Short mmCIF file of C-alpha atoms in Angstrom, two decimals:
data_model
loop_
_atom_site.label_atom_id
_atom_site.label_comp_id
_atom_site.label_asym_id
_atom_site.label_seq_id
_atom_site.Cartn_x
_atom_site.Cartn_y
_atom_site.Cartn_z
CA MET A 48 -23.81 -14.89 131.69
CA LYS A 49 -26.14 -13.16 128.29
CA GLN A 50 -25.34 -10.12 127.60
CA PRO A 51 -27.72 -7.71 125.68
CA LEU A 52 -27.72 -8.14 121.96
CA LEU A 53 -26.80 -4.71 120.84
CA PRO A 54 -23.47 -4.30 122.93
CA ARG A 55 -22.81 -6.98 121.79
CA ILE A 56 -23.28 -6.35 117.76
CA LEU A 57 -21.50 -2.71 118.63
CA PHE A 58 -18.45 -4.62 119.75
CA GLY A 59 -18.49 -7.70 116.75
CA ALA A 60 -18.58 -4.67 114.28
CA PHE A 61 -16.23 -2.57 115.86
CA VAL A 62 -13.86 -5.70 116.36
CA ALA A 63 -14.55 -6.15 112.45
CA LEU A 64 -13.42 -2.59 111.35
CA VAL A 65 -10.32 -2.70 113.60
CA LEU A 66 -9.67 -6.35 111.86
CA ILE A 67 -10.44 -4.81 108.00
CA TYR A 68 -7.78 -2.27 109.09
CA LEU A 69 -5.16 -4.38 110.26
CA ILE A 70 -5.99 -6.30 106.55
CA LEU A 71 -6.36 -3.26 104.35
CA PRO A 72 -3.01 -2.17 103.02
CA LEU A 73 -2.53 -6.49 101.56
CA LEU A 74 -5.66 -6.25 100.22
CA ILE A 75 -4.92 -3.39 98.14
CA ILE A 76 -1.46 -4.27 97.40
CA VAL A 77 -2.50 -7.61 95.56
CA PRO A 78 -4.70 -6.07 93.14
CA MET A 79 -2.76 -2.89 92.72
CA SER A 80 0.26 -5.16 91.32
CA PHE A 81 -1.82 -6.23 88.35
CA SER A 82 -2.78 -2.48 87.60
CA GLY A 83 -2.46 -1.71 83.66
CA THR A 84 -1.65 1.83 84.51
CA ARG A 85 1.09 3.78 86.33
CA PHE A 86 -1.87 5.92 88.34
CA LEU A 87 -3.10 4.14 91.69
CA THR A 88 -6.00 4.59 90.92
CA PHE A 89 -8.77 2.05 92.91
CA PRO A 90 -9.53 -0.58 91.44
CA PRO A 91 -7.23 -0.49 88.17
CA PRO A 92 -9.01 0.30 85.74
CA SER A 93 -7.24 -2.41 83.81
CA PHE A 94 -5.63 -5.59 84.96
CA SER A 95 -1.74 -6.54 83.60
CA LEU A 96 1.44 -8.30 84.62
CA ARG A 97 3.53 -5.38 83.50
CA TRP A 98 4.42 -4.59 87.24
CA TYR A 99 5.85 -8.15 87.52
CA ALA A 100 7.38 -7.61 83.94
CA GLU A 101 9.07 -4.25 85.10
CA TYR A 102 10.67 -6.05 88.54
CA PHE A 103 11.61 -9.32 86.52
CA GLY A 104 13.12 -7.73 83.41
CA ASN A 105 15.33 -4.52 85.97
CA PRO A 106 18.90 -6.20 86.43
CA ASN A 107 18.96 -3.35 89.32
CA TRP A 108 15.99 -4.86 91.11
CA MET A 109 17.44 -8.51 89.90
CA GLN A 110 20.37 -7.78 91.31
CA ALA A 111 19.12 -6.57 95.07
CA THR A 112 17.11 -8.88 95.69
CA ARG A 113 20.05 -12.05 95.00
CA ILE A 114 22.03 -10.01 97.34
CA SER A 115 18.94 -10.04 99.77
CA LEU A 116 18.28 -13.60 99.73
CA MET A 117 22.16 -14.40 99.69
CA ILE A 118 22.34 -11.94 102.87
CA GLY A 119 18.94 -14.04 104.51
CA ALA A 120 20.42 -17.08 103.62
CA LEU A 121 23.55 -17.13 105.34
CA THR A 122 22.14 -15.39 108.68
CA VAL A 123 20.13 -18.37 109.32
CA LEU A 124 23.16 -20.17 108.17
CA ILE A 125 25.17 -18.80 110.80
CA ALA A 126 22.11 -17.10 112.79
CA THR A 127 20.20 -20.41 113.89
CA PRO A 128 23.42 -22.78 115.34
CA LEU A 129 24.78 -19.58 117.51
CA GLY A 130 21.28 -19.18 118.60
CA THR A 131 20.71 -22.87 119.52
CA ALA A 132 23.65 -22.74 121.43
CA ALA A 133 23.10 -20.08 123.52
CA ALA A 134 19.50 -21.00 124.74
CA TYR A 135 20.51 -23.82 125.28
CA ALA A 136 23.14 -22.52 128.04
CA ILE A 137 20.48 -20.33 129.04
CA SER A 138 17.57 -22.57 129.81
CA ASN A 139 20.34 -25.15 131.36
CA GLY A 140 22.77 -22.60 132.54
CA ASN A 141 21.04 -20.73 136.26
CA GLY A 142 22.02 -18.31 138.06
CA ARG A 143 21.94 -13.97 137.41
CA LEU A 144 24.54 -15.41 134.46
CA MET A 145 23.03 -16.56 132.63
CA ARG A 146 19.87 -13.82 132.95
CA ALA A 147 22.13 -11.48 132.51
CA LEU A 148 23.64 -13.11 129.30
CA HIS A 149 19.85 -13.59 128.59
CA LEU A 150 18.45 -9.91 128.82
CA MET A 151 22.24 -8.91 126.88
CA LEU A 152 21.52 -11.22 123.60
CA MET A 153 18.08 -9.28 123.94
CA LEU A 154 19.13 -5.82 123.17
CA PRO A 155 18.72 -5.97 119.74
CA LEU A 156 15.09 -5.71 120.56
CA ILE A 157 15.61 -3.09 123.19
CA VAL A 158 17.95 -0.69 121.55
CA PRO A 159 16.51 1.92 119.19
CA ILE A 160 17.60 0.31 115.97
CA ILE A 161 18.57 3.59 114.36
CA ILE A 162 21.45 3.74 117.42
CA ILE A 163 22.61 0.25 116.03
CA ALA A 164 23.10 1.55 112.90
CA ILE A 165 25.05 4.54 113.30
CA GLY A 166 27.19 2.44 115.78
CA ILE A 167 27.79 0.36 113.29
CA PHE A 168 28.31 2.94 110.38
CA PHE A 169 31.19 3.64 112.49
CA ILE A 170 32.44 0.85 113.70
CA TYR A 171 32.52 -1.25 109.64
CA ALA A 172 33.72 2.89 108.25
CA LYS A 173 36.77 1.61 111.11
CA VAL A 174 37.58 -1.70 110.12
CA GLY A 175 36.39 -1.79 106.47
CA LEU A 176 33.27 -3.46 106.09
CA ILE A 177 30.87 -1.41 105.11
CA SER A 178 29.23 -2.23 101.78
CA THR A 179 30.55 -5.77 101.46
CA LEU A 180 28.44 -8.98 101.97
CA THR A 181 30.14 -9.55 105.47
CA GLY A 182 29.73 -6.75 107.51
CA LEU A 183 25.85 -7.07 106.07
CA VAL A 184 25.05 -11.02 107.17
CA LEU A 185 27.25 -10.12 110.64
CA ALA A 186 24.46 -7.40 111.42
CA ASN A 187 21.50 -9.10 110.37
CA VAL A 188 22.96 -11.98 112.72
CA MET A 189 22.98 -10.01 114.98
CA LEU A 190 19.28 -8.73 115.03
CA GLY A 191 18.32 -12.17 114.08
CA LEU A 192 19.77 -14.10 117.29
CA PRO A 193 16.79 -12.76 119.77
CA TYR A 194 14.33 -14.72 117.45
CA VAL A 195 16.12 -18.03 117.47
CA ILE A 196 17.03 -17.38 121.07
CA THR A 197 13.13 -17.27 122.04
CA SER A 198 12.38 -20.13 119.90
CA VAL A 199 14.85 -21.94 120.65
CA VAL A 200 14.31 -21.08 124.99
CA ALA A 201 10.55 -21.48 124.01
CA GLY A 202 10.40 -24.73 122.93
CA LEU A 203 13.21 -25.87 125.37
CA GLN A 204 10.40 -24.77 127.85
CA SER A 205 8.35 -28.11 127.13
CA PHE A 206 11.29 -30.61 126.52
CA ASP A 207 11.97 -31.99 129.81
CA PRO A 208 15.68 -32.45 130.19
CA THR A 209 16.26 -36.07 132.57
CA GLN A 210 15.68 -37.42 128.62
CA GLU A 211 19.43 -35.86 128.03
CA MET A 212 20.63 -36.77 131.53
CA VAL A 213 18.87 -40.81 131.25
CA ALA A 214 21.50 -40.77 127.74
CA ARG A 215 23.92 -39.60 129.24
CA SER A 216 23.57 -41.55 132.01
CA LEU A 217 24.20 -44.59 129.85
CA GLY A 218 27.04 -43.31 127.83
CA MET A 219 26.42 -41.29 125.45
CA ASN A 220 28.73 -37.95 125.38
CA ARG A 221 26.88 -34.87 125.73
CA LEU A 222 27.10 -33.74 122.03
CA ARG A 223 25.45 -36.66 121.09
CA ALA A 224 23.19 -36.73 123.85
CA PHE A 225 22.21 -33.36 122.40
CA LEU A 226 22.47 -33.94 118.85
CA THR A 227 20.23 -37.49 119.27
CA VAL A 228 17.99 -36.83 122.09
CA THR A 229 17.40 -33.58 122.30
CA LEU A 230 17.07 -31.63 119.14
CA PRO A 231 14.84 -33.49 117.70
CA GLN A 232 12.17 -33.33 120.02
CA ILE A 233 13.18 -29.11 119.89
CA LYS A 234 13.46 -29.10 115.67
CA ALA A 235 10.75 -27.30 114.96
CA SER A 236 11.44 -24.19 117.85
CA VAL A 237 14.94 -24.05 116.23
CA PHE A 238 13.04 -24.32 112.85
CA ALA A 239 11.04 -21.10 113.50
CA GLY A 240 13.43 -19.17 114.81
CA GLY A 241 15.75 -19.83 111.93
CA ILE A 242 12.56 -18.62 109.71
CA PHE A 243 12.02 -15.53 111.72
CA ALA A 244 15.93 -14.98 111.30
CA PHE A 245 14.99 -15.09 107.70
CA ILE A 246 12.12 -12.66 107.32
CA SER A 247 13.94 -10.00 109.54
CA ALA A 248 17.31 -10.02 107.62
CA ILE A 249 14.93 -10.22 104.42
CA ASP A 250 13.14 -7.03 105.98
CA GLU A 251 15.72 -5.22 107.67
CA THR A 252 16.27 -1.85 106.11
CA ILE A 253 17.66 0.91 108.20
CA ILE A 254 21.08 -0.63 108.79
CA ALA A 255 21.13 -1.78 105.26
CA LEU A 256 20.36 2.56 104.75
CA PHE A 257 23.90 3.16 106.66
CA ILE A 258 26.32 0.18 105.13
CA SER A 259 24.59 -0.94 102.07
CA GLY A 260 26.02 -0.11 98.80
CA GLY A 261 27.87 -0.40 95.51
CA ARG A 262 27.18 -3.98 94.61
CA TYR A 263 26.27 -5.14 97.57
CA GLN A 264 22.30 -2.60 98.26
CA THR A 265 19.46 -4.86 99.49
CA LEU A 266 16.22 -5.00 98.67
CA THR A 267 14.88 -2.87 100.81
CA LYS A 268 17.45 0.14 100.28
CA ARG A 269 16.67 -0.01 97.19
CA MET A 270 12.63 0.14 97.90
CA PHE A 271 13.36 2.66 100.38
CA THR A 272 15.06 5.41 97.98
CA ALA A 273 12.52 4.44 95.18
CA LEU A 274 9.64 5.51 98.04
CA ARG A 275 11.53 8.46 98.72
CA ASP A 276 11.67 9.90 95.07
CA GLU A 277 8.03 8.84 94.11
CA ILE A 278 5.44 5.97 94.55
CA ASP A 279 6.46 3.11 91.82
CA PRO A 280 3.72 0.70 90.50
CA THR A 281 6.71 -1.76 90.70
CA ILE A 282 7.25 -1.98 94.17
CA ALA A 283 3.55 -2.71 93.97
CA SER A 284 4.28 -6.29 92.89
CA ILE A 285 7.67 -6.60 94.68
CA SER A 286 5.71 -5.83 97.91
CA THR A 287 3.17 -9.08 96.45
CA LEU A 288 6.14 -11.22 96.18
CA LEU A 289 7.53 -10.31 99.07
CA THR A 290 4.58 -10.40 101.48
CA ALA A 291 3.22 -13.96 99.96
CA ALA A 292 6.53 -14.77 100.93
CA SER A 293 6.89 -15.12 104.31
CA PHE A 294 2.94 -15.24 104.44
CA LEU A 295 4.13 -19.13 103.66
CA LEU A 296 7.11 -19.25 105.59
CA VAL A 297 5.57 -17.37 108.71
CA LEU A 298 2.98 -20.74 108.32
CA LEU A 299 5.50 -22.56 107.33
CA ALA A 300 6.82 -22.33 110.57
CA MET A 301 4.17 -21.85 112.96
CA SER A 302 2.56 -25.40 111.71
CA GLY A 303 5.43 -26.77 112.83
CA GLN A 304 5.89 -24.86 115.90
CA LYS A 305 2.66 -26.53 116.51
CA ARG A 306 3.59 -30.12 116.12
CA THR A 307 5.63 -29.85 118.96
CA ALA A 308 3.04 -28.26 121.39
CA THR A 309 0.89 -31.10 121.10
CA MET B 276 40.80 -28.83 156.64
CA SER B 277 38.40 -27.82 153.69
CA VAL B 278 36.62 -30.59 151.31
CA ILE B 279 36.16 -30.21 148.23
CA ASP B 280 32.50 -30.42 147.43
CA PRO B 281 32.08 -33.04 144.22
CA SER B 282 29.02 -31.20 143.31
CA ASP B 283 30.35 -28.42 143.62
CA ARG B 284 33.17 -28.86 141.26
CA TYR B 285 30.56 -30.40 138.48
CA ARG B 286 28.35 -27.35 139.30
CA ARG B 287 31.21 -25.01 138.03
CA ARG B 288 32.26 -27.03 135.17
CA GLU B 289 28.86 -26.97 133.99
CA GLN B 290 28.66 -23.05 134.31
CA GLY B 291 31.62 -22.59 132.11
CA LEU B 292 30.50 -25.19 129.25
CA MET B 293 27.05 -23.22 129.22
CA LEU B 294 29.32 -20.15 129.08
CA LEU B 295 31.25 -21.36 126.76
CA LEU B 296 27.78 -22.26 124.48
CA ALA B 297 26.90 -19.19 124.37
CA SER B 298 29.64 -17.39 123.51
CA PRO B 299 29.54 -16.52 120.03
CA ALA B 300 26.39 -15.12 120.62
CA VAL B 301 27.30 -12.88 122.87
CA ILE B 302 30.64 -12.10 121.12
CA VAL B 303 28.69 -10.72 118.28
CA ILE B 304 26.59 -8.95 120.70
CA VAL B 305 29.34 -7.17 121.95
CA ALA B 306 30.55 -6.64 119.05
CA LEU B 307 27.53 -5.53 116.78
CA VAL B 308 25.59 -3.66 119.83
CA VAL B 309 27.65 -3.50 122.90
CA LEU B 310 30.54 -1.94 121.62
CA PRO B 311 29.15 1.00 118.88
CA VAL B 312 26.46 2.41 121.63
CA GLY B 313 29.69 2.09 123.74
CA TRP B 314 31.41 3.98 120.86
CA LEU B 315 28.68 6.86 120.54
CA MET B 316 28.12 7.76 123.96
CA GLY B 317 31.83 8.19 124.52
CA GLN B 318 31.62 10.05 121.13
CA SER B 319 28.60 11.83 122.26
CA PHE B 320 31.36 13.82 125.13
CA TYR B 321 34.19 14.35 123.33
CA ASP B 322 35.06 17.25 120.51
CA ASN B 323 38.92 17.77 121.09
CA GLY B 324 38.66 16.32 124.11
CA PHE B 325 36.23 16.05 126.78
CA THR B 326 33.15 18.19 126.57
CA LEU B 327 29.18 18.61 127.82
CA GLU B 328 28.66 20.90 124.13
CA ASN B 329 26.69 18.50 122.28
CA TYR B 330 24.22 17.81 125.32
CA ARG B 331 24.06 21.43 125.71
CA ARG B 332 23.19 22.00 122.52
CA ILE B 333 20.19 19.89 122.37
CA PHE B 334 18.98 21.11 125.67
CA SER B 335 18.71 24.59 124.74
CA GLU B 336 18.37 24.42 120.57
CA ASP B 337 14.87 24.38 119.83
CA VAL B 338 14.91 21.83 116.73
CA TYR B 339 15.95 19.04 119.28
CA TRP B 340 13.18 20.27 121.69
CA ARG B 341 10.64 20.41 119.02
CA SER B 342 11.29 16.76 117.93
CA PHE B 343 11.55 15.38 121.18
CA ILE B 344 8.46 16.92 122.45
CA LEU B 345 6.78 15.50 118.98
CA THR B 346 8.08 11.86 118.95
CA PHE B 347 6.65 11.68 123.00
CA ARG B 348 3.30 12.77 121.49
CA ILE B 349 3.42 10.42 118.75
CA ALA B 350 4.19 7.83 121.25
CA LEU B 351 1.48 8.75 123.40
CA MET B 352 -1.17 8.97 120.71
CA VAL B 353 -0.13 5.31 119.32
CA THR B 354 -0.25 3.94 122.45
CA VAL B 355 -3.60 5.42 123.60
CA LEU B 356 -4.64 4.10 120.16
CA THR B 357 -3.46 1.04 120.36
CA LEU B 358 -4.73 0.20 123.39
CA ILE B 359 -8.64 1.58 122.10
CA LEU B 360 -8.21 -1.29 118.82
CA GLY B 361 -6.28 -3.49 120.88
CA TYR B 362 -8.01 -4.47 124.20
CA PRO B 363 -11.55 -5.61 122.49
CA VAL B 364 -9.51 -7.30 119.83
CA ALA B 365 -7.76 -9.93 122.07
CA TYR B 366 -10.97 -9.89 124.13
CA ALA B 367 -12.42 -10.81 120.87
CA ALA B 368 -9.96 -13.52 120.41
CA ALA B 369 -9.69 -14.90 123.55
CA HIS B 370 -13.56 -15.63 124.42
CA VAL B 371 -14.48 -16.20 120.59
CA ARG B 372 -15.17 -20.44 119.62
CA ARG B 373 -12.46 -21.71 118.14
CA PRO B 374 -12.12 -20.95 113.84
CA TRP B 375 -13.00 -17.14 115.07
CA ASP B 376 -10.17 -16.88 117.13
CA VAL B 377 -7.79 -18.33 114.84
CA LEU B 378 -9.08 -16.26 112.38
CA ILE B 379 -8.64 -13.45 114.48
CA LEU B 380 -4.59 -13.64 115.51
CA SER B 381 -4.23 -14.89 112.02
CA PHE B 382 -5.55 -10.68 110.62
CA VAL B 383 -2.92 -10.22 113.63
CA ILE B 384 -0.82 -11.95 112.90
CA LEU B 385 0.00 -11.94 109.39
CA PRO B 386 0.84 -7.93 109.10
CA PHE B 387 3.30 -7.92 111.90
CA TRP B 388 4.96 -10.34 109.39
CA THR B 389 4.75 -7.79 106.83
CA SER B 390 7.53 -5.99 105.81
CA VAL B 391 7.25 -2.43 107.45
CA LEU B 392 8.35 -0.74 103.67
CA VAL B 393 5.50 -2.85 102.20
CA ARG B 394 2.88 -1.56 104.74
CA ALA B 395 3.87 2.41 103.98
CA TYR B 396 4.16 1.60 100.87
CA ALA B 397 0.40 0.61 101.09
CA TRP B 398 -0.52 3.67 103.35
CA LEU B 399 0.93 5.90 100.86
CA VAL B 400 -0.87 4.84 98.24
CA LEU B 401 -4.18 3.96 100.04
CA LEU B 402 -3.89 8.01 102.04
CA GLN B 403 -2.55 9.90 99.44
CA ARG B 404 -4.61 12.85 97.46
CA THR B 405 -5.81 10.90 94.78
CA GLY B 406 -6.09 7.75 97.07
CA VAL B 407 -8.64 5.17 97.82
CA ALA B 408 -9.27 6.46 100.75
CA ASN B 409 -10.29 9.92 100.06
CA GLN B 410 -12.23 8.50 96.65
CA VAL B 411 -14.57 6.74 98.96
CA LEU B 412 -14.56 9.60 101.62
CA GLU B 413 -15.90 12.40 98.27
CA ARG B 414 -18.30 9.18 96.72
CA LEU B 415 -19.77 8.60 100.14
CA GLY B 416 -20.32 12.30 100.54
CA LEU B 417 -18.44 13.06 103.13
CA ILE B 418 -16.40 15.45 101.77
CA SER B 419 -16.13 17.30 99.30
CA GLU B 420 -12.27 17.86 98.64
CA PRO B 421 -9.26 15.58 99.16
CA LEU B 422 -8.50 15.12 102.64
CA ALA B 423 -3.85 15.44 103.46
CA LEU B 424 -3.94 12.28 105.23
CA VAL B 425 -0.58 11.62 104.34
CA HIS B 426 2.88 13.63 104.01
CA ASN B 427 2.25 14.83 107.46
CA GLU B 428 1.91 13.94 111.29
CA LEU B 429 -1.95 12.14 110.40
CA GLY B 430 -0.24 10.06 107.59
CA THR B 431 2.10 8.62 110.18
CA VAL B 432 0.23 7.95 112.71
CA ILE B 433 -1.99 5.73 110.70
CA ALA B 434 0.57 4.35 109.92
CA THR B 435 2.12 2.98 113.32
CA VAL B 436 -1.31 2.15 114.73
CA HIS B 437 -1.47 0.21 112.14
CA ILE B 438 2.47 -1.31 112.17
CA LEU B 439 2.55 -1.86 115.87
CA LEU B 440 -1.31 -2.65 117.02
CA PRO B 441 0.08 -6.56 116.73
CA PHE B 442 2.43 -5.69 119.63
CA MET B 443 -0.29 -4.88 121.56
CA VAL B 444 -2.96 -7.57 120.92
CA LEU B 445 -0.35 -10.28 121.61
CA PRO B 446 0.16 -9.30 125.06
CA LEU B 447 -3.12 -8.62 125.73
CA TYR B 448 -4.24 -11.52 124.40
CA SER B 449 -1.58 -14.16 126.10
CA THR B 450 -3.14 -12.82 129.06
CA MET B 451 -6.68 -12.38 128.98
CA GLN B 452 -6.73 -16.17 127.76
CA LYS B 453 -4.63 -17.30 131.01
CA ILE B 454 -7.80 -16.06 133.12
CA PRO B 455 -10.49 -18.43 134.07
CA ARG B 456 -13.64 -17.70 132.97
CA GLU B 457 -15.07 -19.07 136.00
CA LEU B 458 -14.18 -15.70 137.71
CA MET B 459 -16.99 -13.96 135.62
CA LEU B 460 -19.61 -16.30 136.26
CA ALA B 461 -18.48 -15.96 139.85
CA GLY B 462 -19.00 -12.27 139.05
CA ALA B 463 -22.35 -12.48 137.28
CA SER B 464 -23.93 -15.14 140.09
CA LEU B 465 -22.75 -13.03 142.74
CA GLY B 466 -25.34 -10.71 141.12
CA GLY B 467 -22.47 -8.27 139.20
CA GLY B 468 -23.94 -7.36 135.70
CA PRO B 469 -21.24 -7.37 133.10
CA LEU B 470 -20.26 -4.26 132.77
CA HIS B 471 -19.56 -4.50 136.68
CA SER B 472 -18.03 -7.73 136.09
CA PHE B 473 -16.01 -7.06 133.50
CA LEU B 474 -14.74 -3.62 135.31
CA ARG B 475 -14.41 -5.16 138.96
CA ILE B 476 -12.65 -8.19 137.35
CA PHE B 477 -11.27 -8.75 134.03
CA LEU B 478 -9.88 -5.60 133.82
CA PRO B 479 -7.54 -5.94 136.92
CA LEU B 480 -6.16 -9.29 136.22
CA SER B 481 -5.59 -7.41 132.09
CA LEU B 482 -3.61 -5.25 133.45
CA PRO B 483 -0.35 -6.87 133.22
CA GLY B 484 -1.13 -7.26 129.84
CA VAL B 485 -1.93 -3.50 129.46
CA ILE B 486 1.37 -2.97 130.60
CA ALA B 487 3.65 -5.37 128.93
CA GLY B 488 2.28 -4.01 125.06
CA VAL B 489 1.82 -0.12 126.42
CA THR B 490 5.36 -0.19 127.03
CA LEU B 491 6.17 -2.51 124.28
CA VAL B 492 4.66 0.08 121.66
CA PHE B 493 6.06 3.57 123.22
CA VAL B 494 9.21 2.51 123.22
CA LEU B 495 9.05 1.05 120.17
CA THR B 496 7.02 4.24 118.99
CA LEU B 497 10.26 6.16 120.15
CA GLY B 498 12.45 4.19 118.16
CA PHE B 499 10.77 4.56 114.66
CA TYR B 500 12.33 6.02 112.20
CA ILE B 501 10.89 3.96 107.98
CA THR B 502 7.54 5.04 108.40
CA PRO B 503 7.74 8.77 109.15
CA GLU B 504 10.67 8.95 107.02
CA LEU B 505 8.26 7.90 104.04
CA LEU B 506 4.49 8.97 105.42
CA GLY B 507 5.63 12.64 107.13
CA GLY B 508 6.46 14.24 104.75
CA GLY B 509 9.41 15.97 105.67
CA ARG B 510 7.87 18.14 107.91
CA THR B 511 7.58 15.09 110.75
CA ILE B 512 11.19 14.61 112.46
CA MET B 513 10.64 12.35 114.91
CA ILE B 514 14.76 11.63 117.10
CA SER B 515 15.81 9.01 114.53
CA MET B 516 15.36 10.76 111.96
CA VAL B 517 17.46 13.82 113.57
CA VAL B 518 19.68 10.95 114.73
CA SER B 519 20.39 10.00 111.05
CA ARG B 520 20.45 13.70 109.26
CA ASN B 521 22.59 14.68 111.48
CA VAL B 522 24.69 12.30 110.33
CA GLU B 523 23.94 11.35 106.92
CA LEU B 524 23.33 15.08 106.23
CA TYR B 525 25.34 17.69 107.85
CA ASN B 526 28.61 14.98 109.43
CA GLN B 527 27.95 15.86 112.85
CA TRP B 528 28.61 13.10 114.87
CA GLY B 529 28.65 14.36 117.80
CA ALA B 530 25.17 16.05 117.58
CA ALA B 531 24.02 12.90 116.29
CA SER B 532 25.23 10.50 119.70
CA ALA B 533 24.24 13.70 122.12
CA VAL B 534 20.62 12.92 120.35
CA GLY B 535 21.30 8.84 120.38
CA VAL B 536 22.33 8.80 124.06
CA VAL B 537 19.32 10.47 125.32
CA LEU B 538 16.79 8.86 123.59
CA LEU B 539 18.86 5.57 124.57
CA VAL B 540 18.50 6.51 128.44
CA CYS B 541 14.46 7.36 128.01
CA VAL B 542 14.25 3.85 126.20
CA LEU B 543 16.31 1.97 128.84
CA ALA B 544 14.96 3.72 131.97
CA ILE B 545 11.14 2.86 130.66
CA PHE B 546 12.33 -0.37 130.12
CA MET B 547 13.64 -0.67 133.85
CA ALA B 548 10.71 0.92 135.67
CA VAL B 549 8.32 -1.87 134.11
CA GLY B 550 11.05 -4.67 134.54
CA ARG B 551 10.44 -4.26 137.70
CA ILE B 552 6.96 -5.32 137.32
CA ILE B 553 6.92 -7.37 135.00
CA PRO B 554 10.34 -9.77 133.67
CA LEU B 555 11.99 -8.12 130.37
CA ASP B 556 11.89 -11.67 129.22
CA LYS B 557 8.64 -12.17 129.28
CA MET B 558 8.25 -8.66 127.37
CA LEU B 559 10.16 -9.27 125.41
CA GLY B 560 9.21 -12.75 124.08
CA GLN B 561 5.46 -11.33 122.55
CA LYS B 562 7.67 -10.43 119.64
#
């Protein structure tokens, strides 16, 4: 089925333009972050590392970065086992109840985040969790669960549950059968789910705007406030670092997932 | 005499165990989504006793109406644009040979996992008066004066389309990938031109992907906050911003809750309507 040349060229050009549009912001951010001037002309007239120095030398940015990383790590440590257990239940349990539970656990992706944010703000105000690490971690666990669950449910779909049955019929208890037979085979999906939860925790902004403060201000909250006031080139260097980090993490998650797929 | 079926008892125990395993996650979701949203709903009907005043206000005052209409208009624009831009990209990704499909998909997935704030910042830089976009247009001689590309509705739409395009491309791609190529060849062998085969065979088969993508993009735009806040220049007030302003600036919990509830009802109604055609978990699995 050979198509005429001209439409194919036009089609290819259109797709290429859309791809450029998709990648353009990332292409612009990186050279910007190495700019030597305060003003955002492109291409930058001179190159320097001053905006990186600005970022790494500023205790406020560093503190916010530490807080975000800590929240990300704790979120993964909690959301991954909780999400994996729930995904196992969803895959093994049957009937309407489990389907309803599955849907319920996907609620953080369905309900507009601003509604969740002000609701949490109010509830936290009542129980004294505003501007606390616990409060921030809990909120991010909630947001991360759907990612872990989706990833692990997908992993369990390609796993044959009779293997676990065999292990149990040979005398292993259920937990050991899961840990020694099932988990090793779905570990890439669990790992990928954890990484996605981490990225989502680092990236979360809207809830942090309402509930983070004082010592516990997240990096994104600081970035958002800085952006609302003026265009600060320091943000270009932070953005470049964030993009590089999420790029590496996604690569890591996907390479793991691919290995189990084959 | 009733006999208890042992397999039935086993099944019930099994179900209990599964509920137990799911319960920690369920507790987190109940405490941090169901409870807050439920409280919000209650709050929207409350002001020293039961009242519908909050709803009466948001349905009669101009500010609220305008923001609802603006939000739905932007959502519609963004949905149409992402479909126009995304369909060919997904089609290409599903049809080109090995290294190229990976390349196209990485161009889609890389921005997908890049921070929304980072992308909003990049668009601010690109689109400002002295920004790259204006410089290029001026140098090409297409414009003599810088255009106002940002701090308005246009800037919001450009950045929102960018953020949501992957939500359109990914469901489209996964649907298109499953359409057997032989069908198109069969269409061609029966004498249909490429356009004819596309319209009669491929397009209808790709509709589930279209529906999933359109729903996701539309609903996500309805709840957008960061992009209009940063790129809208304070004039493009979308519903999410009305909610946050009522809380942050005016401390009007009742009004904020009522607006939030209306937004939530719209979103849930759309999801439920579409859920009759495609299962929700399939749709959300794309993210």
